[in-house]
Short mmCIF file of C-alpha atoms and ligand atoms in Angstrom, two decimals:
data_model
loop_
_atom_site.label_atom_id
_atom_site.label_comp_id
_atom_site.label_asym_id
_atom_site.label_seq_id
_atom_site.Cartn_x
_atom_site.Cartn_y
_atom_site.Cartn_z
CA MET A 430 11.34 -4.34 1.00
CA ASN A 431 11.66 -6.82 -1.79
CA ILE A 432 15.31 -7.37 -0.90
CA SER A 433 14.16 -8.14 2.62
CA ASP A 434 11.41 -10.52 1.38
CA SER A 435 13.95 -12.18 -0.89
CA GLU A 436 16.19 -12.92 2.08
CA THR A 437 13.25 -14.76 3.68
CA ILE A 438 12.60 -16.70 0.48
CA ALA A 439 16.31 -17.59 0.23
CA GLY A 440 16.16 -18.77 3.86
CA TYR A 441 13.27 -21.14 3.16
CA LEU A 442 15.00 -22.49 0.06
CA ALA A 443 18.27 -22.98 1.97
CA THR A 444 16.42 -25.23 4.43
CA MET A 445 15.59 -27.38 1.37
CA ASN A 446 19.31 -27.53 0.52
CA TYR A 447 19.20 -25.07 -2.35
CA GLU A 448 22.28 -22.89 -2.71
CA ARG A 449 22.66 -19.57 -4.49
CA THR A 450 24.30 -19.41 -7.90
CA ASN A 451 25.22 -16.36 -9.93
CA ILE A 452 25.11 -18.35 -13.16
CA VAL A 453 21.51 -18.58 -14.26
CA GLU A 454 22.21 -21.40 -16.74
CA GLU A 455 23.32 -23.59 -13.81
CA ALA A 456 20.21 -23.04 -11.72
CA ASP A 457 17.80 -25.88 -10.91
CA PHE A 458 15.40 -23.40 -9.46
CA ILE A 459 14.61 -19.81 -10.41
CA PHE A 460 12.53 -17.63 -8.14
CA PHE A 461 11.14 -14.30 -9.36
CA HIS A 462 10.05 -11.91 -6.64
CA THR A 463 8.01 -9.27 -8.44
CA CYS A 464 7.05 -5.63 -7.86
CA CYS A 465 4.08 -3.84 -9.42
CA VAL A 466 4.56 -0.27 -8.14
CA ARG A 467 5.44 0.94 -11.65
CA ASP A 468 5.02 -0.62 -15.09
CA SER A 469 8.78 -0.48 -15.69
CA ALA A 470 9.30 -3.08 -12.94
CA GLU A 471 6.51 -5.24 -14.36
CA ASN A 472 7.86 -5.08 -17.89
CA LYS A 473 11.32 -5.99 -16.70
CA ILE A 474 10.14 -9.09 -14.86
CA ILE A 475 7.99 -10.22 -17.81
CA GLY A 476 11.08 -9.97 -20.01
CA ARG A 477 13.13 -11.98 -17.51
CA ILE A 478 10.47 -14.70 -17.14
CA GLY A 479 10.34 -14.92 -20.96
CA GLU A 480 14.08 -15.58 -21.05
CA THR A 481 13.63 -18.70 -18.93
CA ILE A 482 11.59 -20.51 -21.64
CA ARG A 483 14.90 -21.27 -23.39
CA LEU A 484 16.46 -22.51 -20.13
CA LYS A 485 13.55 -24.81 -19.44
CA GLU A 486 13.80 -26.32 -22.90
CA LYS A 487 17.39 -27.30 -22.07
CA ASN A 488 16.64 -28.47 -18.52
CA LYS A 489 13.18 -29.99 -18.10
CA ASP A 490 13.69 -30.30 -14.33
CA LEU A 491 14.18 -26.58 -13.87
CA ILE A 492 11.61 -25.15 -11.46
CA ILE A 493 10.28 -21.64 -12.08
CA VAL A 494 8.41 -19.87 -9.28
CA VAL A 495 6.93 -16.38 -9.33
CA SER A 496 5.83 -14.44 -6.23
CA GLY A 497 5.56 -10.85 -4.98
CA CYS A 498 3.13 -7.95 -5.29
CA MET A 499 2.41 -8.53 -8.95
CA MET A 500 0.80 -11.84 -8.02
CA GLN A 501 -1.48 -10.11 -5.51
CA GLN A 502 -3.38 -8.18 -8.20
CA PRO A 503 -6.72 -9.75 -9.08
CA GLY A 504 -6.34 -12.03 -12.09
CA ALA A 505 -2.65 -11.20 -12.61
CA ALA A 506 -1.36 -14.69 -11.80
CA GLU A 507 -3.82 -16.30 -14.26
CA LEU A 508 -2.86 -13.82 -16.99
CA LEU A 509 0.84 -14.45 -16.44
CA LEU A 510 0.34 -18.19 -16.52
CA ASN A 511 -1.53 -17.95 -19.83
CA LYS A 512 1.43 -16.06 -21.26
CA PHE A 513 4.05 -18.33 -19.69
CA PRO A 514 2.69 -21.88 -19.14
CA HIS A 515 6.22 -23.07 -18.24
CA ILE A 516 5.91 -21.44 -14.77
CA ASP A 517 5.62 -24.16 -12.08
CA LEU A 518 4.24 -22.23 -9.14
CA MET A 519 2.89 -18.80 -8.22
CA ILE A 520 2.87 -17.65 -4.61
CA GLY A 521 1.40 -14.53 -3.03
CA THR A 522 3.44 -12.48 -0.58
CA SER A 523 1.43 -13.74 2.39
CA ASN A 524 2.07 -17.37 1.49
CA LEU A 525 5.84 -17.36 1.58
CA ASN A 526 5.82 -19.54 4.69
CA SER A 527 4.26 -22.32 2.58
CA ILE A 528 7.11 -22.29 0.05
CA GLN A 529 8.68 -25.53 1.26
CA TYR A 530 5.44 -27.48 1.07
CA LEU A 531 4.43 -26.02 -2.30
CA VAL A 532 7.85 -26.59 -3.86
CA GLU A 533 7.86 -30.18 -2.60
CA GLN A 534 4.52 -30.66 -4.39
CA VAL A 535 6.06 -29.40 -7.62
CA ILE A 536 9.01 -31.78 -7.22
CA ILE A 537 6.72 -34.75 -6.49
CA ASN A 538 4.65 -33.95 -9.58
CA LYS A 539 7.80 -33.84 -11.67
CA LEU A 540 9.01 -37.16 -10.26
CA ASN A 541 5.65 -38.67 -11.12
CA ASN A 542 6.07 -37.38 -14.63
CA LEU A 543 3.21 -34.94 -14.26
CA LYS A 544 5.48 -32.44 -15.99
CA TYR A 545 2.75 -30.62 -17.75
CA GLN A 546 0.41 -30.26 -14.82
CA LYS A 547 -0.79 -26.69 -14.64
CA ALA A 548 1.00 -24.47 -12.12
CA GLN A 549 -0.53 -24.00 -8.73
CA ILE A 550 -1.58 -20.50 -7.86
CA LYS A 551 -1.43 -19.72 -4.16
CA CYS A 552 -2.15 -16.03 -3.80
CA PHE A 553 -4.32 -15.27 -0.83
CA ASN A 554 -5.61 -11.99 0.45
CA GLU A 555 -2.93 -10.08 2.35
CA SER A 556 -5.33 -8.83 5.00
CA ASN A 557 -5.27 -12.14 6.87
CA SER A 558 -1.53 -12.31 7.06
CA ASN A 559 0.60 -11.86 10.12
CA PHE A 560 4.33 -11.53 10.55
CA ASP A 561 6.19 -14.75 9.96
CA GLU A 562 8.31 -14.73 13.12
CA ASP A 563 9.85 -18.14 12.49
CA ALA A 564 11.09 -17.40 8.97
CA PRO A 565 14.65 -18.70 8.45
CA ILE A 566 16.09 -15.49 6.94
CA LEU A 567 19.23 -15.94 4.82
CA ARG A 568 20.77 -12.49 4.96
CA SER A 569 22.96 -11.34 2.12
CA SER A 570 23.70 -7.71 2.96
CA TRP A 571 26.11 -7.95 5.92
CA PRO A 572 27.09 -5.62 7.62
CA ASN A 573 23.70 -4.09 6.76
CA SER A 574 20.41 -5.70 7.68
CA TRP A 575 16.71 -5.10 7.14
CA VAL A 576 14.08 -5.42 9.85
CA SER A 577 10.39 -5.09 8.95
CA ILE A 578 8.35 -3.17 11.48
CA THR A 579 5.09 -2.78 9.59
CA LYS A 580 3.54 -4.27 6.53
CA GLY A 581 0.81 -2.95 4.29
CA CYS A 582 -0.43 0.63 4.08
CA ASN A 583 -3.62 2.52 4.93
CA ASN A 584 -2.89 5.72 3.06
CA PHE A 585 -4.35 5.10 -0.37
CA CYS A 586 -2.39 7.71 -2.28
CA THR A 587 -4.45 7.78 -5.46
CA TYR A 588 -1.62 6.62 -7.75
CA CYS A 589 -0.39 3.77 -5.58
CA ILE A 590 -1.07 0.04 -5.82
CA VAL A 591 0.60 -0.87 -2.50
CA PRO A 592 -2.50 -0.78 -0.22
CA TYR A 593 -4.33 -3.08 -2.66
CA VAL A 594 -1.57 -5.67 -3.00
CA ARG A 595 -0.03 -5.52 0.47
CA GLY A 596 -3.24 -5.01 2.45
CA PRO A 597 -3.90 -2.77 5.46
CA GLU A 598 -1.12 -1.62 7.73
CA ILE A 599 -0.14 -4.04 10.48
CA SER A 600 2.49 -3.18 13.09
CA ARG A 601 4.80 -5.96 14.18
CA HIS A 602 4.97 -6.66 17.89
CA PRO A 603 7.71 -4.41 19.40
CA GLU A 604 9.23 -7.25 21.41
CA ASN A 605 9.78 -9.29 18.23
CA ILE A 606 11.37 -6.31 16.47
CA LEU A 607 13.71 -5.56 19.38
CA ASN A 608 14.68 -9.23 19.72
CA GLU A 609 15.56 -9.38 16.05
CA VAL A 610 17.65 -6.19 16.35
CA HIS A 611 19.46 -7.57 19.39
CA ASN A 612 20.19 -10.88 17.64
CA LEU A 613 21.56 -9.07 14.61
CA LEU A 614 23.90 -7.05 16.82
CA LYS A 615 25.06 -10.20 18.60
CA ASN A 616 25.84 -11.57 15.13
CA ASN A 617 28.02 -8.60 14.31
CA TYR A 618 25.65 -6.64 12.05
CA LYS A 619 26.55 -2.94 12.08
CA GLU A 620 23.60 -1.28 10.46
CA ILE A 621 19.92 -1.96 11.04
CA THR A 622 17.31 -0.48 8.70
CA LEU A 623 13.78 -0.46 10.10
CA LEU A 624 11.38 -0.94 7.22
CA GLY A 625 7.78 0.04 6.61
CA GLN A 626 5.75 1.83 3.92
CA ASN A 627 5.15 4.59 6.46
CA VAL A 628 7.26 3.94 9.56
CA ASN A 629 5.85 7.02 11.27
CA SER A 630 2.46 5.44 11.74
CA TYR A 631 4.02 2.44 13.52
CA GLY A 632 1.92 1.41 16.50
CA ASN A 633 -1.35 3.07 15.44
CA ASP A 634 -3.02 -0.35 15.29
CA LEU A 635 -1.44 -1.68 18.51
CA LYS A 636 -3.56 -1.13 21.53
CA SER A 637 -0.69 0.46 23.46
CA GLU A 638 1.47 3.55 23.79
CA TRP A 639 4.06 2.48 21.19
CA THR A 640 5.16 5.12 18.68
CA PHE A 641 7.90 4.89 16.06
CA ALA A 642 10.01 7.40 18.03
CA LYS A 643 9.86 5.17 21.10
CA LEU A 644 10.66 2.06 19.06
CA ILE A 645 13.70 3.53 17.31
CA GLU A 646 14.98 5.01 20.54
CA ILE A 647 15.00 1.59 22.22
CA ALA A 648 16.31 -0.10 19.06
CA SER A 649 19.31 2.24 19.13
CA ASN A 650 20.11 1.78 22.82
CA PHE A 651 21.87 -1.60 22.80
CA GLU A 652 25.52 -1.54 23.90
CA TYR A 653 27.11 -2.14 20.49
CA ASN A 654 28.80 0.01 17.87
CA TYR A 655 26.15 0.31 15.15
CA ARG A 656 23.74 2.56 13.28
CA VAL A 657 20.01 2.51 12.89
CA ARG A 658 18.23 3.80 9.77
CA PHE A 659 14.62 3.76 8.69
CA MET A 660 12.51 3.87 5.54
CA THR A 661 10.07 5.41 4.56
CA SER A 662 8.58 8.45 6.24
CA HIS A 663 5.32 10.00 5.13
CA PRO A 664 5.52 13.78 5.65
CA LYS A 665 2.02 13.91 7.15
CA ASP A 666 3.05 11.65 10.05
CA LEU A 667 6.63 12.66 10.86
CA SER A 668 6.38 13.74 14.48
CA GLN A 669 8.27 16.31 16.54
CA GLU A 670 9.00 13.47 18.98
CA LEU A 671 10.81 11.56 16.20
CA ILE A 672 12.83 14.57 15.03
CA GLU A 673 13.98 15.20 18.61
CA THR A 674 14.81 11.51 19.10
CA ILE A 675 16.98 11.48 15.96
CA ALA A 676 18.66 14.72 17.01
CA ILE A 677 19.86 13.46 20.38
CA ASN A 678 20.65 9.82 19.61
CA LYS A 679 24.12 9.26 18.17
CA ARG A 680 23.33 5.78 16.83
CA ILE A 681 20.41 6.96 14.67
CA SER A 682 21.55 7.91 11.20
CA LYS A 683 21.11 11.59 10.34
CA HIS A 684 19.33 10.86 7.11
CA ILE A 685 15.63 11.24 6.42
CA HIS A 686 14.00 10.02 3.24
CA LEU A 687 10.89 12.17 2.95
CA PRO A 688 8.99 11.72 -0.32
CA ILE A 689 7.44 15.00 -1.48
CA GLN A 690 5.99 13.54 -4.74
CA ALA A 691 4.99 16.94 -6.21
CA GLY A 692 5.49 20.65 -5.66
CA SER A 693 1.97 21.83 -6.41
CA ASP A 694 -0.81 21.80 -3.80
CA LYS A 695 -3.33 21.00 -6.50
CA VAL A 696 -1.45 17.85 -7.51
CA LEU A 697 -0.71 16.83 -3.89
CA ASN A 698 -4.43 17.09 -3.23
CA LEU A 699 -5.29 14.95 -6.26
CA MET A 700 -2.70 12.45 -5.00
CA ASN A 701 -4.40 12.36 -1.56
CA ARG A 702 -1.07 13.06 0.15
CA LYS A 703 -2.69 15.09 2.98
CA TYR A 704 -0.02 17.81 3.30
CA SER A 705 0.60 21.12 1.55
CA VAL A 706 3.86 22.38 0.10
CA GLU A 707 3.98 24.97 2.88
CA LYS A 708 3.66 22.29 5.54
CA TYR A 709 6.38 20.23 3.88
CA ILE A 710 8.79 23.20 3.80
CA LYS A 711 8.08 23.98 7.46
CA LEU A 712 8.85 20.36 8.32
CA ILE A 713 12.16 20.48 6.43
CA ASN A 714 13.15 23.73 8.17
CA ASN A 715 12.31 22.24 11.54
CA ILE A 716 14.35 19.08 10.79
CA ARG A 717 17.35 21.11 9.61
CA ASN A 718 17.22 23.38 12.66
CA LEU A 719 17.16 20.49 15.10
CA ILE A 720 19.47 18.01 13.32
CA PRO A 721 22.65 19.70 12.05
CA GLY A 722 24.28 17.88 9.13
CA VAL A 723 21.10 15.95 8.30
CA SER A 724 20.70 14.85 4.69
CA ILE A 725 17.23 14.82 3.19
CA THR A 726 16.35 12.74 0.18
CA THR A 727 13.02 12.36 -1.56
CA ASP A 728 10.79 10.69 -4.15
CA ILE A 729 9.23 12.84 -6.90
CA MET A 730 6.77 11.90 -9.58
CA VAL A 731 6.09 13.78 -12.82
CA GLY A 732 3.15 13.55 -15.20
CA PHE A 733 0.43 12.84 -12.65
CA PRO A 734 -3.02 13.27 -14.31
CA GLY A 735 -3.89 16.97 -14.52
CA GLU A 736 -0.31 18.14 -13.90
CA THR A 737 0.05 21.27 -16.04
CA GLU A 738 3.34 22.86 -17.10
CA GLU A 739 2.76 25.42 -14.28
CA ASP A 740 2.31 22.61 -11.72
CA PHE A 741 5.48 20.96 -12.97
CA LEU A 742 7.38 24.27 -12.69
CA GLU A 743 6.24 24.45 -9.07
CA THR A 744 7.87 21.04 -8.53
CA MET A 745 11.07 22.36 -10.14
CA ASN A 746 10.94 25.41 -7.82
CA ILE A 747 10.53 23.30 -4.70
CA VAL A 748 13.46 21.13 -5.76
CA LYS A 749 15.58 24.29 -6.13
CA GLN A 750 14.36 25.64 -2.82
CA VAL A 751 14.74 22.52 -0.66
CA GLN A 752 18.07 21.31 -2.11
CA PHE A 753 17.61 17.56 -1.61
CA HIS A 754 20.82 15.55 -1.30
CA ASN A 755 19.33 13.06 -3.72
CA ALA A 756 15.99 12.11 -5.25
CA TYR A 757 14.33 9.08 -6.80
CA MET A 758 12.45 10.53 -9.75
CA PHE A 759 9.66 8.68 -11.51
CA ILE A 760 7.33 9.04 -14.44
CA TYR A 761 3.75 8.53 -13.23
CA SER A 762 2.62 5.08 -14.29
CA PRO A 763 -1.14 4.33 -14.24
CA ARG A 764 -1.89 1.30 -12.02
CA LYS A 765 -5.08 -0.60 -12.76
CA GLY A 766 -7.59 -0.36 -9.90
CA THR A 767 -6.21 2.90 -8.46
CA PRO A 768 -8.29 6.13 -8.61
CA ALA A 769 -5.62 8.08 -10.54
CA ALA A 770 -5.69 5.61 -13.42
CA LYS A 771 -9.26 6.74 -14.14
CA MET A 772 -8.67 10.48 -13.66
CA PRO A 773 -9.15 12.81 -16.63
CA ASN A 774 -6.26 14.73 -18.25
CA GLN A 775 -3.71 11.93 -18.36
CA ILE A 776 -0.39 13.34 -19.55
CA SER A 777 1.17 12.18 -22.81
CA SER A 778 4.23 10.01 -22.67
CA LEU A 779 6.18 12.63 -24.65
CA GLU A 780 5.33 15.31 -22.08
CA LYS A 781 6.22 13.01 -19.16
CA LYS A 782 9.59 12.17 -20.69
CA ASP A 783 10.36 15.82 -21.30
CA ARG A 784 9.49 16.71 -17.68
CA ILE A 785 11.47 13.89 -16.12
CA SER A 786 14.57 14.75 -18.11
CA ARG A 787 14.36 18.41 -17.03
CA LEU A 788 13.86 17.35 -13.42
CA ILE A 789 16.72 14.84 -13.44
CA LYS A 790 19.05 17.42 -14.95
CA LEU A 791 18.18 19.92 -12.22
CA GLN A 792 18.47 17.43 -9.36
CA ASN A 793 21.81 16.08 -10.67
CA LYS A 794 23.19 19.61 -10.68
CA ILE A 795 22.00 20.17 -7.10
CA SER A 796 23.36 16.79 -5.88
CA CYS A 797 26.69 17.64 -7.48
CA GLU A 798 26.82 21.09 -5.81
CA ILE A 799 25.95 19.58 -2.41
CA SER A 800 28.70 16.98 -2.86
CA LYS A 801 31.26 19.78 -3.21
CA GLU A 802 30.39 20.88 0.34
CA TYR A 803 31.86 17.57 1.59
CA LEU A 804 35.30 18.15 0.07
CA ASN A 805 38.27 18.16 2.48
CA SER A 806 36.16 17.17 5.47
CA THR A 807 36.49 13.85 7.31
CA TYR A 808 33.56 11.51 7.94
CA GLU A 809 33.08 8.24 9.75
CA VAL A 810 32.13 5.67 7.12
CA LEU A 811 30.74 2.20 7.66
CA VAL A 812 32.47 0.12 4.96
CA ASP A 813 29.88 -2.20 3.45
CA ASN A 814 31.15 -3.45 0.10
CA ILE A 815 33.95 -3.93 -2.37
CA ILE A 816 33.35 -2.46 -5.83
CA SER A 817 36.37 -3.79 -7.70
CA ASP A 818 39.92 -4.91 -6.88
CA ASP A 819 40.98 -2.36 -4.30
CA ILE A 820 38.00 0.03 -4.45
CA TYR A 821 35.61 -0.13 -1.48
CA CYS A 822 32.51 1.79 -0.55
CA GLY A 823 30.50 2.68 2.51
CA ARG A 824 28.16 5.28 3.91
CA THR A 825 28.56 8.29 6.13
CA ASP A 826 26.29 8.71 9.11
CA ASN A 827 23.97 10.84 7.00
CA GLY A 828 23.75 8.19 4.29
CA ARG A 829 26.19 9.54 1.68
CA LEU A 830 27.93 6.86 -0.37
CA VAL A 831 31.72 7.24 -0.34
CA LYS A 832 34.23 5.32 -2.47
CA PHE A 833 37.89 4.91 -1.57
CA LYS A 834 40.95 2.67 -2.00
CA ALA A 835 41.91 0.02 0.56
CA GLN A 836 44.02 -3.12 0.48
CA ASP A 837 42.40 -5.45 2.99
CA SER A 838 38.89 -6.89 2.58
CA ASN A 839 38.69 -7.28 6.38
CA ILE A 840 37.87 -3.62 6.35
CA ILE A 841 34.27 -4.48 5.37
CA GLY A 842 32.05 -4.13 8.42
CA SER A 843 34.26 -1.60 10.18
CA PHE A 844 33.89 2.12 10.77
CA VAL A 845 36.77 4.11 9.24
CA ASN A 846 37.53 7.81 8.94
CA ILE A 847 37.62 8.99 5.36
CA LYS A 848 38.69 12.40 4.12
CA ILE A 849 36.74 13.41 1.03
CA LYS A 850 39.18 14.31 -1.75
CA TYR A 851 37.03 14.86 -4.81
CA ASN A 852 33.60 14.31 -6.30
CA LYS A 853 32.60 12.75 -9.61
CA GLY A 854 29.16 14.21 -10.18
CA SER A 855 27.31 13.52 -6.97
CA SER A 856 29.47 10.58 -5.89
CA LEU A 857 32.13 11.19 -3.26
CA TRP A 858 35.69 9.82 -3.38
CA GLY A 859 38.04 9.93 -0.44
CA GLU A 860 40.96 8.32 1.33
CA ILE A 861 41.35 6.59 4.67
CA ILE A 862 43.10 8.74 7.27
N1 SAH B 1717 5.48 4.17 1.07
C1 SAH B 1717 6.39 5.01 0.43
C2 SAH B 1717 6.50 4.79 -1.06
C3 SAH B 1717 6.52 3.43 -1.60
S1 SAH B 1717 6.50 3.35 -3.33
C4 SAH B 1717 5.96 6.45 0.67
O1 SAH B 1717 4.80 6.76 0.72
O2 SAH B 1717 6.83 7.27 0.71
C5 SAH B 1717 7.99 4.23 -3.73
C6 SAH B 1717 7.78 5.40 -4.66
O3 SAH B 1717 7.31 4.95 -5.89
C7 SAH B 1717 6.74 6.42 -4.20
O4 SAH B 1717 7.23 7.34 -3.28
C8 SAH B 1717 6.37 7.09 -5.50
O5 SAH B 1717 7.19 8.21 -5.77
C9 SAH B 1717 6.63 6.00 -6.55
N2 SAH B 1717 5.37 5.49 -7.09
C10 SAH B 1717 4.39 4.84 -6.43
N3 SAH B 1717 3.38 4.56 -7.27
C11 SAH B 1717 3.74 5.05 -8.49
C12 SAH B 1717 3.12 5.10 -9.75
N4 SAH B 1717 1.91 4.61 -9.96
N5 SAH B 1717 3.79 5.70 -10.78
C13 SAH B 1717 5.02 6.21 -10.59
N6 SAH B 1717 5.65 6.22 -9.41
C14 SAH B 1717 5.02 5.64 -8.35
FE1 SF4 B 1718 1.73 4.01 -1.52
FE2 SF4 B 1718 1.09 6.27 -0.33
FE3 SF4 B 1718 1.13 3.98 1.06
FE4 SF4 B 1718 3.43 5.05 0.23
S1 SF4 B 1718 1.98 5.97 1.70
S2 SF4 B 1718 2.81 2.92 0.06
S3 SF4 B 1718 2.85 5.97 -1.72
S4 SF4 B 1718 -0.26 4.52 -0.59
#
């Protein structure tokens, strides 16, 4: 989602004649788009902002702007500004459409020698925000593209900061989504990823019959050669209608990212996830029965408050039982203002680290075993990038990353058949046939 937001920010800056550079020392303008879902992301960005003090000493005209979820937390912008007074501007995620005006103000102040004027803080409440349909998006992921379908979240999982910083869930108007998809296809994009914190609840706030299943079905019915993906699905809302739609539609990728978070009902309950392990397993079985070849990936957290060794072993058991293709695995990180941060029985950092390393080891072994099942079979791969010299990569229909040799960079953006020759850990290597 932040990649998608960043493409909007880049679009606004391009209309002001800014161009991208990969050399930070050359930049006249540095924009930090922050995330506050876990403290590791926050710490990283604080480190990076700190590094710019030295750059600003060398180039007094350098403009430093900070935006994103971190700025939406009460008092966070003020705290950051106290720590880093060299920041010129702070913008909330719902104010991105004012970037041009706000940046112009910074430039005018600099021209008038008001160099040390305190930064402006423009972080308004997300709840009033609507979709910015006129945003001049500067896409950087061709042949892949991101299309937001909802923003915000109503679920209030007890560990999660998203509903507080991104506001309540709002569904984008279906006509605007479908127009954007159609325009992308006309412009030769080959993969569309529909984005939302919980895509399955798309349409709940629209006073109409729209469901996510209906939306993705129409989004995948244009007469072009392309794929449609989506992220993320909450297990409590994944409908039978959606599973059947994915099963019968050849343009919808056979990959479902379905975060389980924990393998113990006690912990799931404390997390306010609203499903049981049994329900999750039933859902997986149903998906696998109806969609042959589907890959299922997940998010898992360890060290949630009150998670005992027995609870953690239940998570390990579920991971063994389900056999996820891949998993994003996180150490629980207390977020100020969320219920879990105040829960008793917080787990020590030592314990969390021990659990995550055991979990990662197990999942890596499973991912590696699953990868072996791909050997000697041929898959259609959408080539989306060059890694180095003559090594390219792309994804299978079910989302597996495949690396292979090719000579011609025109291959990017095309669908090619690749026979999988070997695996290095979980990553697949093949050759064009
Ligand atoms: N809306 C998505 C998740 C968005 S956040 C969903 O519900 O599936 C992405 C992942 O970050 C979550 O699935 C969760 O595993 C992790 N996460 C969120 N808050 C966290 C926290 N406080 N500590 C550690 N991991 C967290
Ligand atoms: Fe956070 Fe839960 Fe909403 Fe996902 S569904 S964004 S984890 S509150």
